[in-house]
PDB file of C-alpha atoms in Angstrom:
ATOM      1  CA  MET A   1     105.808  75.383 121.064  1.00  0.00           C
ATOM      2  CA  LEU A   2     103.965  77.481 123.640  1.00  0.00           C
ATOM      3  CA  ILE A   3     107.041  78.219 125.761  1.00  0.00           C
ATOM      4  CA  PHE A   4     109.745  78.636 123.139  1.00  0.00           C
ATOM      5  CA  TYR A   5     107.806  80.093 120.164  1.00  0.00           C
ATOM      6  CA  PHE A   6     104.418  81.572 121.033  1.00  0.00           C
ATOM      7  CA  LEU A   7     105.325  83.177 124.382  1.00  0.00           C
ATOM      8  CA  PRO A   8     108.442  85.006 123.043  1.00  0.00           C
ATOM      9  CA  VAL A   9     106.335  86.478 120.224  1.00  0.00           C
ATOM     10  CA  VAL A  10     103.745  87.752 122.712  1.00  0.00           C
ATOM     11  CA  LEU A  11     106.468  89.224 124.950  1.00  0.00           C
ATOM     12  CA  THR A  12     108.124  90.928 121.972  1.00  0.00           C
ATOM     13  CA  VAL A  13     104.844  92.571 120.951  1.00  0.00           C
ATOM     14  CA  LEU A  14     104.180  93.705 124.528  1.00  0.00           C
ATOM     15  CA  ILE A  15     107.678  95.145 124.922  1.00  0.00           C
ATOM     16  CA  SER A  16     107.231  97.046 121.633  1.00  0.00           C
ATOM     17  CA  LEU A  17     104.312  98.918 123.262  1.00  0.00           C
ATOM     18  CA  THR A  18     106.531 100.287 126.057  1.00  0.00           C
ATOM     19  CA  ASN A  19     109.519 102.610 126.420  1.00  0.00           C
ATOM     20  CA  MET A  20     111.742  99.904 127.901  1.00  0.00           C
ATOM     21  CA  SER A  21     115.462 100.605 127.591  1.00  0.00           C
ATOM     22  CA  THR A  22     118.549 100.666 129.792  1.00  0.00           C
ATOM     23  CA  THR A  23     117.586 104.191 130.948  1.00  0.00           C
ATOM     24  CA  THR A  24     114.232 102.986 132.293  1.00  0.00           C
ATOM     25  CA  GLY A  25     115.518  99.642 133.528  1.00  0.00           C
ATOM     26  CA  LEU A  26     113.310  96.589 133.892  1.00  0.00           C
ATOM     27  CA  ASP A  27     111.109  98.216 136.550  1.00  0.00           C
ATOM     28  CA  GLY A  28     110.842 101.857 135.482  1.00  0.00           C
ATOM     29  CA  TRP A  29     109.252 101.437 132.049  1.00  0.00           C
ATOM     30  CA  SER A  30     105.754 102.576 131.075  1.00  0.00           C
ATOM     31  CA  TRP A  31     103.242 101.826 128.365  1.00  0.00           C
ATOM     32  CA  THR A  32     103.566 104.073 125.297  1.00  0.00           C
ATOM     33  CA  GLY A  33     101.161 102.362 122.875  1.00  0.00           C
ATOM     34  CA  LEU A  34     102.124 102.757 119.237  1.00  0.00           C
ATOM     35  CA  ALA A  35     104.710 105.471 119.871  1.00  0.00           C
ATOM     36  CA  ASN A  36     107.631 103.249 118.837  1.00  0.00           C
ATOM     37  CA  TYR A  37     105.924 102.339 115.559  1.00  0.00           C
ATOM     38  CA  ARG A  38     105.299 106.023 114.797  1.00  0.00           C
ATOM     39  CA  ARG A  39     108.967 106.742 115.495  1.00  0.00           C
ATOM     40  CA  ILE A  40     110.016 103.979 113.120  1.00  0.00           C
ATOM     41  CA  LEU A  41     107.717 105.192 110.337  1.00  0.00           C
ATOM     42  CA  GLY A  42     108.968 108.746 110.831  1.00  0.00           C
ATOM     43  CA  TYR A  43     112.633 107.774 110.770  1.00  0.00           C
ATOM     44  CA  PRO A  44     114.276 109.154 107.581  1.00  0.00           C
ATOM     45  CA  ASP A  45     116.100 105.898 106.737  1.00  0.00           C
ATOM     46  CA  THR A  46     113.185 103.522 107.367  1.00  0.00           C
ATOM     47  CA  ILE A  47     112.101 103.231 103.732  1.00  0.00           C
ATOM     48  CA  ARG A  48     115.683 102.844 102.533  1.00  0.00           C
ATOM     49  CA  LYS A  49     116.371 100.058 105.023  1.00  0.00           C
ATOM     50  CA  PHE A  50     113.084  98.377 104.129  1.00  0.00           C
ATOM     51  CA  TRP A  51     113.813  98.327 100.388  1.00  0.00           C
ATOM     52  CA  LEU A  52     117.380  97.192 101.079  1.00  0.00           C
ATOM     53  CA  THR A  53     115.971  94.265 103.073  1.00  0.00           C
ATOM     54  CA  LEU A  54     113.505  93.334 100.331  1.00  0.00           C
ATOM     55  CA  ARG A  55     116.191  93.471  97.630  1.00  0.00           C
ATOM     56  CA  TYR A  56     118.564  91.433  99.788  1.00  0.00           C
ATOM     57  CA  VAL A  57     115.917  88.762 100.400  1.00  0.00           C
ATOM     58  CA  LEU A  58     114.755  88.695  96.768  1.00  0.00           C
ATOM     59  CA  PHE A  59     118.194  88.446  95.142  1.00  0.00           C
ATOM     60  CA  THR A  60     119.534  85.901  97.625  1.00  0.00           C
ATOM     61  CA  LEU A  61     116.373  83.798  97.413  1.00  0.00           C
ATOM     62  CA  VAL A  62     115.994  83.758  93.627  1.00  0.00           C
ATOM     63  CA  PHE A  63     119.634  83.346  92.611  1.00  0.00           C
ATOM     64  CA  PHE A  64     120.906  81.127  95.431  1.00  0.00           C
ATOM     65  CA  ASN A  65     118.588  79.745  98.117  1.00  0.00           C
ATOM     66  CA  VAL A  66     116.073  78.454  95.573  1.00  0.00           C
ATOM     67  CA  GLY A  67     117.572  79.003  92.120  1.00  0.00           C
ATOM     68  CA  MET A  68     121.098  77.682  92.589  1.00  0.00           C
ATOM     69  CA  ALA A  69     119.900  75.023  95.043  1.00  0.00           C
ATOM     70  CA  LEU A  70     117.525  73.657  92.397  1.00  0.00           C
ATOM     71  CA  VAL A  71     120.198  73.738  89.678  1.00  0.00           C
ATOM     72  CA  ILE A  72     122.719  71.913  91.892  1.00  0.00           C
ATOM     73  CA  SER A  73     120.125  69.288  92.777  1.00  0.00           C
ATOM     74  CA  LEU A  74     119.172  68.690  89.151  1.00  0.00           C
ATOM     75  CA  ILE A  75     122.798  68.435  88.014  1.00  0.00           C
ATOM     76  CA  THR A  76     123.998  66.180  90.830  1.00  0.00           C
ATOM     77  CA  THR A  77     121.096  63.773  90.384  1.00  0.00           C
ATOM     78  CA  HIS A  78     121.833  63.400  86.660  1.00  0.00           C
ATOM     79  CA  ILE A  79     125.524  62.541  86.967  1.00  0.00           C
ATOM     80  CA  PRO A  80     127.184  59.447  88.494  1.00  0.00           C
ATOM     81  CA  LYS A  81     126.068  58.960  92.092  1.00  0.00           C
ATOM     82  CA  LYS A  82     129.493  59.236  93.755  1.00  0.00           C
ATOM     83  CA  ALA A  83     130.365  62.386  91.838  1.00  0.00           C
ATOM     84  CA  GLY A  84     127.020  63.942  92.741  1.00  0.00           C
ATOM     85  CA  ALA A  85     127.459  63.097  96.438  1.00  0.00           C
ATOM     86  CA  PHE A  86     130.962  64.595  96.451  1.00  0.00           C
ATOM     87  CA  PHE A  87     129.786  67.788  94.747  1.00  0.00           C
ATOM     88  CA  ARG A  88     126.933  68.216  97.243  1.00  0.00           C
ATOM     89  CA  ALA A  89     129.338  67.637 100.144  1.00  0.00           C
ATOM     90  CA  VAL A  90     131.517  70.491  98.867  1.00  0.00           C
ATOM     91  CA  TRP A  91     128.489  72.795  98.839  1.00  0.00           C
ATOM     92  CA  LEU A  92     127.876  72.006 102.513  1.00  0.00           C
ATOM     93  CA  LEU A  93     131.236  73.495 103.549  1.00  0.00           C
ATOM     94  CA  PRO A  94     129.991  77.122 103.840  1.00  0.00           C
ATOM     95  CA  ARG A  95     127.138  75.990 106.119  1.00  0.00           C
ATOM     96  CA  ILE A  96     129.330  74.032 108.540  1.00  0.00           C
ATOM     97  CA  THR A  97     132.077  76.686 108.622  1.00  0.00           C
ATOM     98  CA  PRO A  98     131.857  79.042 111.642  1.00  0.00           C
ATOM     99  CA  VAL A  99     130.401  82.425 110.700  1.00  0.00           C
ATOM    100  CA  VAL A 100     133.473  84.399 111.809  1.00  0.00           C
ATOM    101  CA  VAL A 101     135.839  82.166 109.802  1.00  0.00           C
ATOM    102  CA  TYR A 102     133.535  82.217 106.780  1.00  0.00           C
ATOM    103  CA  ALA A 103     133.218  86.026 106.848  1.00  0.00           C
ATOM    104  CA  PHE A 104     136.982  86.395 107.263  1.00  0.00           C
ATOM    105  CA  MET A 105     137.487  84.264 104.142  1.00  0.00           C
ATOM    106  CA  TRP A 106     135.297  86.651 102.135  1.00  0.00           C
ATOM    107  CA  GLN A 107     137.112  89.682 103.548  1.00  0.00           C
ATOM    108  CA  ILE A 108     140.465  88.206 102.520  1.00  0.00           C
ATOM    109  CA  MET A 109     139.219  87.272  99.037  1.00  0.00           C
ATOM    110  CA  ALA A 110     137.903  90.810  98.470  1.00  0.00           C
ATOM    111  CA  ALA A 111     140.847  92.658 100.050  1.00  0.00           C
ATOM    112  CA  ALA A 112     143.271  94.792  98.096  1.00  0.00           C
ATOM    113  CA  PRO A 113     146.449  93.186  96.698  1.00  0.00           C
ATOM    114  CA  PRO A 114     148.594  91.384  97.621  1.00  0.00           C
ATOM    115  CA  HIS A 115     146.202  89.619 100.025  1.00  0.00           C
ATOM    116  CA  GLY A 116     142.983  89.702  98.010  1.00  0.00           C
ATOM    117  CA  ILE A 117     142.527  86.605  95.858  1.00  0.00           C
ATOM    118  CA  ILE A 118     139.877  88.189  93.628  1.00  0.00           C
ATOM    119  CA  THR A 119     141.715  91.495  93.206  1.00  0.00           C
ATOM    120  CA  SER A 120     145.271  90.203  92.799  1.00  0.00           C
ATOM    121  CA  MET A 121     144.658  87.004  90.810  1.00  0.00           C
ATOM    122  CA  ILE A 122     141.590  87.886  88.717  1.00  0.00           C
ATOM    123  CA  LEU A 123     140.963  91.641  88.446  1.00  0.00           C
ATOM    124  CA  ALA A 124     144.557  92.946  88.436  1.00  0.00           C
ATOM    125  CA  PRO A 125     145.697  90.862  85.402  1.00  0.00           C
ATOM    126  CA  LEU A 126     142.589  92.051  83.549  1.00  0.00           C
ATOM    127  CA  GLY A 127     143.200  95.688  84.406  1.00  0.00           C
ATOM    128  CA  GLY A 128     140.308  95.865  86.872  1.00  0.00           C
ATOM    129  CA  SER A 129     139.985  97.433  90.303  1.00  0.00           C
ATOM    130  CA  THR A 130     142.744  96.659  92.797  1.00  0.00           C
ATOM    131  CA  THR A 131     141.156  98.181  95.904  1.00  0.00           C
ATOM    132  CA  ASN A 132     139.058  96.524  98.583  1.00  0.00           C
ATOM    133  CA  LEU A 133     135.903  95.342  96.834  1.00  0.00           C
ATOM    134  CA  ILE A 134     133.537  95.177  99.810  1.00  0.00           C
ATOM    135  CA  PRO A 135     133.172  98.982 100.263  1.00  0.00           C
ATOM    136  CA  GLN A 136     132.697  99.288  96.478  1.00  0.00           C
ATOM    137  CA  HIS A 137     130.127  96.499  96.092  1.00  0.00           C
ATOM    138  CA  PRO A 138     128.738  95.806  99.575  1.00  0.00           C
ATOM    139  CA  PHE A 139     125.311  94.592  98.426  1.00  0.00           C
ATOM    140  CA  LEU A 140     126.851  92.079  96.036  1.00  0.00           C
ATOM    141  CA  PHE A 141     129.037  90.579  98.754  1.00  0.00           C
ATOM    142  CA  ILE A 142     126.321  90.228 101.388  1.00  0.00           C
ATOM    143  CA  VAL A 143     124.184  88.428  98.784  1.00  0.00           C
ATOM    144  CA  LEU A 144     127.061  86.167  97.710  1.00  0.00           C
ATOM    145  CA  MET A 145     128.093  85.385 101.268  1.00  0.00           C
ATOM    146  CA  ASN A 146     124.589  84.465 102.424  1.00  0.00           C
ATOM    147  CA  GLY A 147     123.701  82.829  99.127  1.00  0.00           C
ATOM    148  CA  PHE A 148     126.401  80.181  99.230  1.00  0.00           C
ATOM    149  CA  VAL A 149     125.249  79.230 102.743  1.00  0.00           C
ATOM    150  CA  GLY A 150     121.548  79.198 101.875  1.00  0.00           C
ATOM    151  CA  ALA A 151     121.934  77.192  98.670  1.00  0.00           C
ATOM    152  CA  SER A 152     123.036  74.110 100.607  1.00  0.00           C
ATOM    153  CA  PHE A 153     119.757  73.907 102.541  1.00  0.00           C
ATOM    154  CA  GLY A 154     117.572  73.901  99.434  1.00  0.00           C
ATOM    155  CA  MET A 155     120.006  71.544  97.734  1.00  0.00           C
ATOM    156  CA  ILE A 156     119.436  68.888 100.420  1.00  0.00           C
ATOM    157  CA  ILE A 157     115.638  69.241 100.301  1.00  0.00           C
ATOM    158  CA  PHE A 158     115.392  69.250  96.486  1.00  0.00           C
ATOM    159  CA  THR A 159     117.828  66.363  96.085  1.00  0.00           C
ATOM    160  CA  SER A 160     115.861  64.210  98.517  1.00  0.00           C
ATOM    161  CA  ALA A 161     112.616  65.052  96.705  1.00  0.00           C
ATOM    162  CA  ILE A 162     114.053  64.258  93.269  1.00  0.00           C
ATOM    163  CA  GLU A 163     115.516  60.943  94.404  1.00  0.00           C
ATOM    164  CA  SER A 164     112.183  59.951  95.962  1.00  0.00           C
ATOM    165  CA  ILE A 165     110.339  60.182  92.630  1.00  0.00           C
ATOM    166  CA  ARG A 166     109.227  56.707  91.609  1.00  0.00           C
ATOM    167  CA  LYS A 167     111.744  55.031  89.326  1.00  0.00           C
ATOM    168  CA  ASP A 168     109.076  53.560  87.053  1.00  0.00           C
ATOM    169  CA  ILE A 169     107.902  57.057  86.154  1.00  0.00           C
ATOM    170  CA  MET A 170     111.430  58.114  85.217  1.00  0.00           C
ATOM    171  CA  VAL A 171     112.030  54.926  83.237  1.00  0.00           C
ATOM    172  CA  SER A 172     108.728  55.326  81.398  1.00  0.00           C
ATOM    173  CA  SER A 173     109.740  58.820  80.319  1.00  0.00           C
ATOM    174  CA  LEU A 174     112.946  57.430  78.853  1.00  0.00           C
ATOM    175  CA  VAL A 175     111.002  54.750  76.994  1.00  0.00           C
ATOM    176  CA  ASP A 176     108.701  57.445  75.606  1.00  0.00           C
ATOM    177  CA  GLY A 177     111.745  59.297  74.269  1.00  0.00           C
ATOM    178  CA  ALA A 178     111.684  62.266  76.656  1.00  0.00           C
ATOM    179  CA  SER A 179     114.845  64.356  76.770  1.00  0.00           C
ATOM    180  CA  ILE A 180     116.474  65.469  80.027  1.00  0.00           C
ATOM    181  CA  LEU A 181     114.919  68.921  79.765  1.00  0.00           C
ATOM    182  CA  GLN A 182     111.490  67.416  79.111  1.00  0.00           C
ATOM    183  CA  ARG A 183     111.842  65.120  82.132  1.00  0.00           C
ATOM    184  CA  ILE A 184     112.775  68.104  84.300  1.00  0.00           C
ATOM    185  CA  ARG A 185     109.905  70.249  83.028  1.00  0.00           C
ATOM    186  CA  TYR A 186     107.066  67.719  82.895  1.00  0.00           C
ATOM    187  CA  ILE A 187     108.000  65.150  85.559  1.00  0.00           C
ATOM    188  CA  ILE A 188     110.444  66.505  88.131  1.00  0.00           C
ATOM    189  CA  LEU A 189     109.384  70.144  88.608  1.00  0.00           C
ATOM    190  CA  PRO A 190     105.623  69.404  88.980  1.00  0.00           C
ATOM    191  CA  GLN A 191     106.455  67.001  91.818  1.00  0.00           C
ATOM    192  CA  LEU A 192     108.581  69.566  93.654  1.00  0.00           C
ATOM    193  CA  LYS A 193     105.726  71.884  94.654  1.00  0.00           C
ATOM    194  CA  TRP A 194     105.792  70.893  98.320  1.00  0.00           C
ATOM    195  CA  PRO A 195     109.596  71.205  98.638  1.00  0.00           C
ATOM    196  CA  MET A 196     109.526  74.486  96.681  1.00  0.00           C
ATOM    197  CA  LEU A 197     106.853  75.921  98.982  1.00  0.00           C
ATOM    198  CA  PHE A 198     108.743  74.827 102.092  1.00  0.00           C
ATOM    199  CA  VAL A 199     112.183  76.035 100.967  1.00  0.00           C
ATOM    200  CA  THR A 200     110.883  79.356  99.617  1.00  0.00           C
ATOM    201  CA  THR A 201     108.864  80.128 102.750  1.00  0.00           C
ATOM    202  CA  TYR A 202     111.499  78.952 105.221  1.00  0.00           C
ATOM    203  CA  GLN A 203     114.372  80.724 103.483  1.00  0.00           C
ATOM    204  CA  THR A 204     112.387  83.958 103.102  1.00  0.00           C
ATOM    205  CA  LEU A 205     111.676  84.039 106.837  1.00  0.00           C
ATOM    206  CA  SER A 206     115.286  83.087 107.553  1.00  0.00           C
ATOM    207  CA  LEU A 207     116.687  85.879 105.382  1.00  0.00           C
ATOM    208  CA  LEU A 208     114.292  88.441 106.854  1.00  0.00           C
ATOM    209  CA  THR A 209     115.348  87.688 110.416  1.00  0.00           C
ATOM    210  CA  SER A 210     119.030  86.733 110.101  1.00  0.00           C
ATOM    211  CA  TYR A 211     121.821  89.273 110.270  1.00  0.00           C
ATOM    212  CA  GLU A 212     124.894  87.532 111.709  1.00  0.00           C
ATOM    213  CA  HIS A 213     126.751  87.178 108.395  1.00  0.00           C
ATOM    214  CA  ILE A 214     126.194  90.847 107.530  1.00  0.00           C
ATOM    215  CA  LEU A 215     127.180  91.889 111.062  1.00  0.00           C
ATOM    216  CA  VAL A 216     130.519  90.091 110.826  1.00  0.00           C
ATOM    217  CA  LEU A 217     131.257  91.013 107.190  1.00  0.00           C
ATOM    218  CA  THR A 218     130.381  94.734 107.146  1.00  0.00           C
ATOM    219  CA  GLY A 219     128.951  95.577 110.577  1.00  0.00           C
ATOM    220  CA  GLY A 220     126.049  97.229 108.752  1.00  0.00           C
ATOM    221  CA  ASN A 221     128.351  99.797 107.151  1.00  0.00           C
ATOM    222  CA  PHE A 222     128.321 100.732 103.457  1.00  0.00           C
ATOM    223  CA  ASN A 223     124.491 100.794 103.419  1.00  0.00           C
ATOM    224  CA  THR A 224     124.087  97.126 104.417  1.00  0.00           C
ATOM    225  CA  GLU A 225     122.058  97.517 107.616  1.00  0.00           C
ATOM    226  CA  VAL A 226     118.986  95.396 106.917  1.00  0.00           C
ATOM    227  CA  TRP A 227     115.977  95.537 109.237  1.00  0.00           C
ATOM    228  CA  ALA A 228     117.025  92.570 111.382  1.00  0.00           C
ATOM    229  CA  LEU A 229     120.484  94.084 111.933  1.00  0.00           C
ATOM    230  CA  TRP A 230     118.882  97.472 112.622  1.00  0.00           C
ATOM    231  CA  SER A 231     116.774  95.860 115.345  1.00  0.00           C
ATOM    232  CA  PHE A 232     119.853  94.199 116.843  1.00  0.00           C
ATOM    233  CA  ASN A 233     121.874  97.422 116.816  1.00  0.00           C
ATOM    234  CA  LEU A 234     119.118  99.395 118.541  1.00  0.00           C
ATOM    235  CA  ALA A 235     118.291  96.786 121.171  1.00  0.00           C
ATOM    236  CA  LEU A 236     121.599  95.076 121.907  1.00  0.00           C
ATOM    237  CA  ASN A 237     124.503  96.852 120.208  1.00  0.00           C
ATOM    238  CA  SER A 238     124.299 100.555 121.061  1.00  0.00           C
ATOM    239  CA  TYR A 239     127.542 102.488 121.145  1.00  0.00           C
ATOM    240  CA  TYR A 240     125.876 105.168 123.271  1.00  0.00           C
ATOM    241  CA  GLY A 241     125.224 102.861 126.216  1.00  0.00           C
ATOM    242  CA  ASN A 242     121.430 102.955 125.871  1.00  0.00           C
ATOM    243  CA  PHE A 243     119.934  99.696 124.674  1.00  0.00           C
ATOM    244  CA  GLN A 244     116.512 100.527 123.229  1.00  0.00           C
ATOM    245  CA  TYR A 245     114.738  97.242 123.862  1.00  0.00           C
ATOM    246  CA  ALA A 246     111.287  98.535 122.948  1.00  0.00           C
ATOM    247  CA  MET A 247     112.387 100.026 119.634  1.00  0.00           C
ATOM    248  CA  GLY A 248     114.167  96.812 118.698  1.00  0.00           C
ATOM    249  CA  ALA A 249     111.065  94.812 119.617  1.00  0.00           C
ATOM    250  CA  ALA A 250     108.885  97.084 117.465  1.00  0.00           C
ATOM    251  CA  ILE A 251     111.114  96.610 114.423  1.00  0.00           C
ATOM    252  CA  THR A 252     111.106  92.843 115.029  1.00  0.00           C
ATOM    253  CA  THR A 253     107.297  92.812 115.246  1.00  0.00           C
ATOM    254  CA  MET A 254     107.011  94.665 111.944  1.00  0.00           C
ATOM    255  CA  LEU A 255     109.455  92.172 110.435  1.00  0.00           C
ATOM    256  CA  VAL A 256     107.260  89.289 111.618  1.00  0.00           C
ATOM    257  CA  MET A 257     104.239  90.890 109.942  1.00  0.00           C
ATOM    258  CA  VAL A 258     106.170  91.194 106.680  1.00  0.00           C
ATOM    259  CA  GLY A 259     107.113  87.517 106.951  1.00  0.00           C
ATOM    260  CA  LEU A 260     103.463  86.541 107.441  1.00  0.00           C
ATOM    261  CA  VAL A 261     102.484  88.475 104.318  1.00  0.00           C
ATOM    262  CA  PHE A 262     105.170  86.677 102.297  1.00  0.00           C
ATOM    263  CA  SER A 263     104.006  83.309 103.649  1.00  0.00           C
ATOM    264  CA  LEU A 264     100.388  83.970 102.643  1.00  0.00           C
ATOM    265  CA  VAL A 265     101.476  85.059  99.156  1.00  0.00           C
ATOM    266  CA  TYR A 266     103.561  81.896  98.730  1.00  0.00           C
ATOM    267  CA  MET A 267     100.698  79.690  99.883  1.00  0.00           C
ATOM    268  CA  ARG A 268      98.413  81.348  97.341  1.00  0.00           C
ATOM    269  CA  TYR A 269     100.967  81.116  94.522  1.00  0.00           C
ATOM    270  CA  PHE A 270     101.750  77.433  95.151  1.00  0.00           C
ATOM    271  CA  ARG A 271      98.015  76.695  95.592  1.00  0.00           C
ATOM    272  CA  PHE A 272      98.361  75.352  99.102  1.00  0.00           C
ATOM    273  CA  ASP A 273      94.679  74.345  99.273  1.00  0.00           C
ATOM    274  CA  ASP A 274      95.151  71.997  96.321  1.00  0.00           C
ATOM    275  CA  LEU A 275      98.322  70.515  97.799  1.00  0.00           C
ATOM    276  CA  VAL A 276      96.611  69.507 101.049  1.00  0.00           C
ATOM    277  CA  GLN A 277      93.527  67.990  99.435  1.00  0.00           C
ATOM    278  CA  GLU A 278      93.009  64.249  99.732  1.00  0.00           C
ATOM    279  CA  PRO A 279      93.576  62.310  96.496  1.00  0.00           C
ATOM    280  CA  LYS A 280      90.255  61.831  94.700  1.00  0.00           C
ATOM    281  CA  ILE A 281      90.682  58.050  94.716  1.00  0.00           C
ATOM    282  CA  ASP A 282      90.731  58.182  98.544  1.00  0.00           C
ATOM    283  CA  VAL A 283      87.624  60.374  98.612  1.00  0.00           C
ATOM    284  CA  LEU A 284      85.747  57.863  96.485  1.00  0.00           C
TER     285      LEU A 284
END
């Protein structure tokens, strides 16, 4: 933990307080204090990129990483076991597919006819758009692409949590005449607080810091350069031959601070203090 997690964070913060880049080299840099942070705050596109990142995280999290994952888990645990296992296995395909192949599949599906599946087989017969859909709806496609990957993670966690609920509790609810919706609302969901907290926090931090799917799908074009991709482009992907390591580190540090704020909010919302308390019977 010290070597692979804590030390890199400290080094990133220290680098963000310098002017380190390929022009200074690794031995010609100097301390600049908060100059990089002032540059970031004064950059005209900073606010736009920040709100784009928040919208990307929010939509992907609510509709896919948590929302769809929970729906898939509830459905597949209330149908025959083999069918549920098969359906969950299908949802794992986007996660185990290489990023380049997965992004290429989305590019082909959204391409103009005759190659685009969506445009030629769905939109064209209905009189819809027959041009490349990614430049027209870039935000939608980066959410869809990342969402189908992220939903599988929550699906595994939620499914395991649902199947670990004591069978006598579920049987008792049936004896009492509870419907499926009542069982979900009053029995299943209250016992998913720990998994919900973990999946929501982990996936929020993952979405804030991941960029590889967006990089391969759009390259950050069409107003899809989120903060993590912005940091990568400045520090490691400069077309001008000057890798701005310090600026990239400063953006990453700010991203970490945003992630910490989200984590604290989640812990307060899910009442983390109550979750970690010892059962009262053990206290007595």
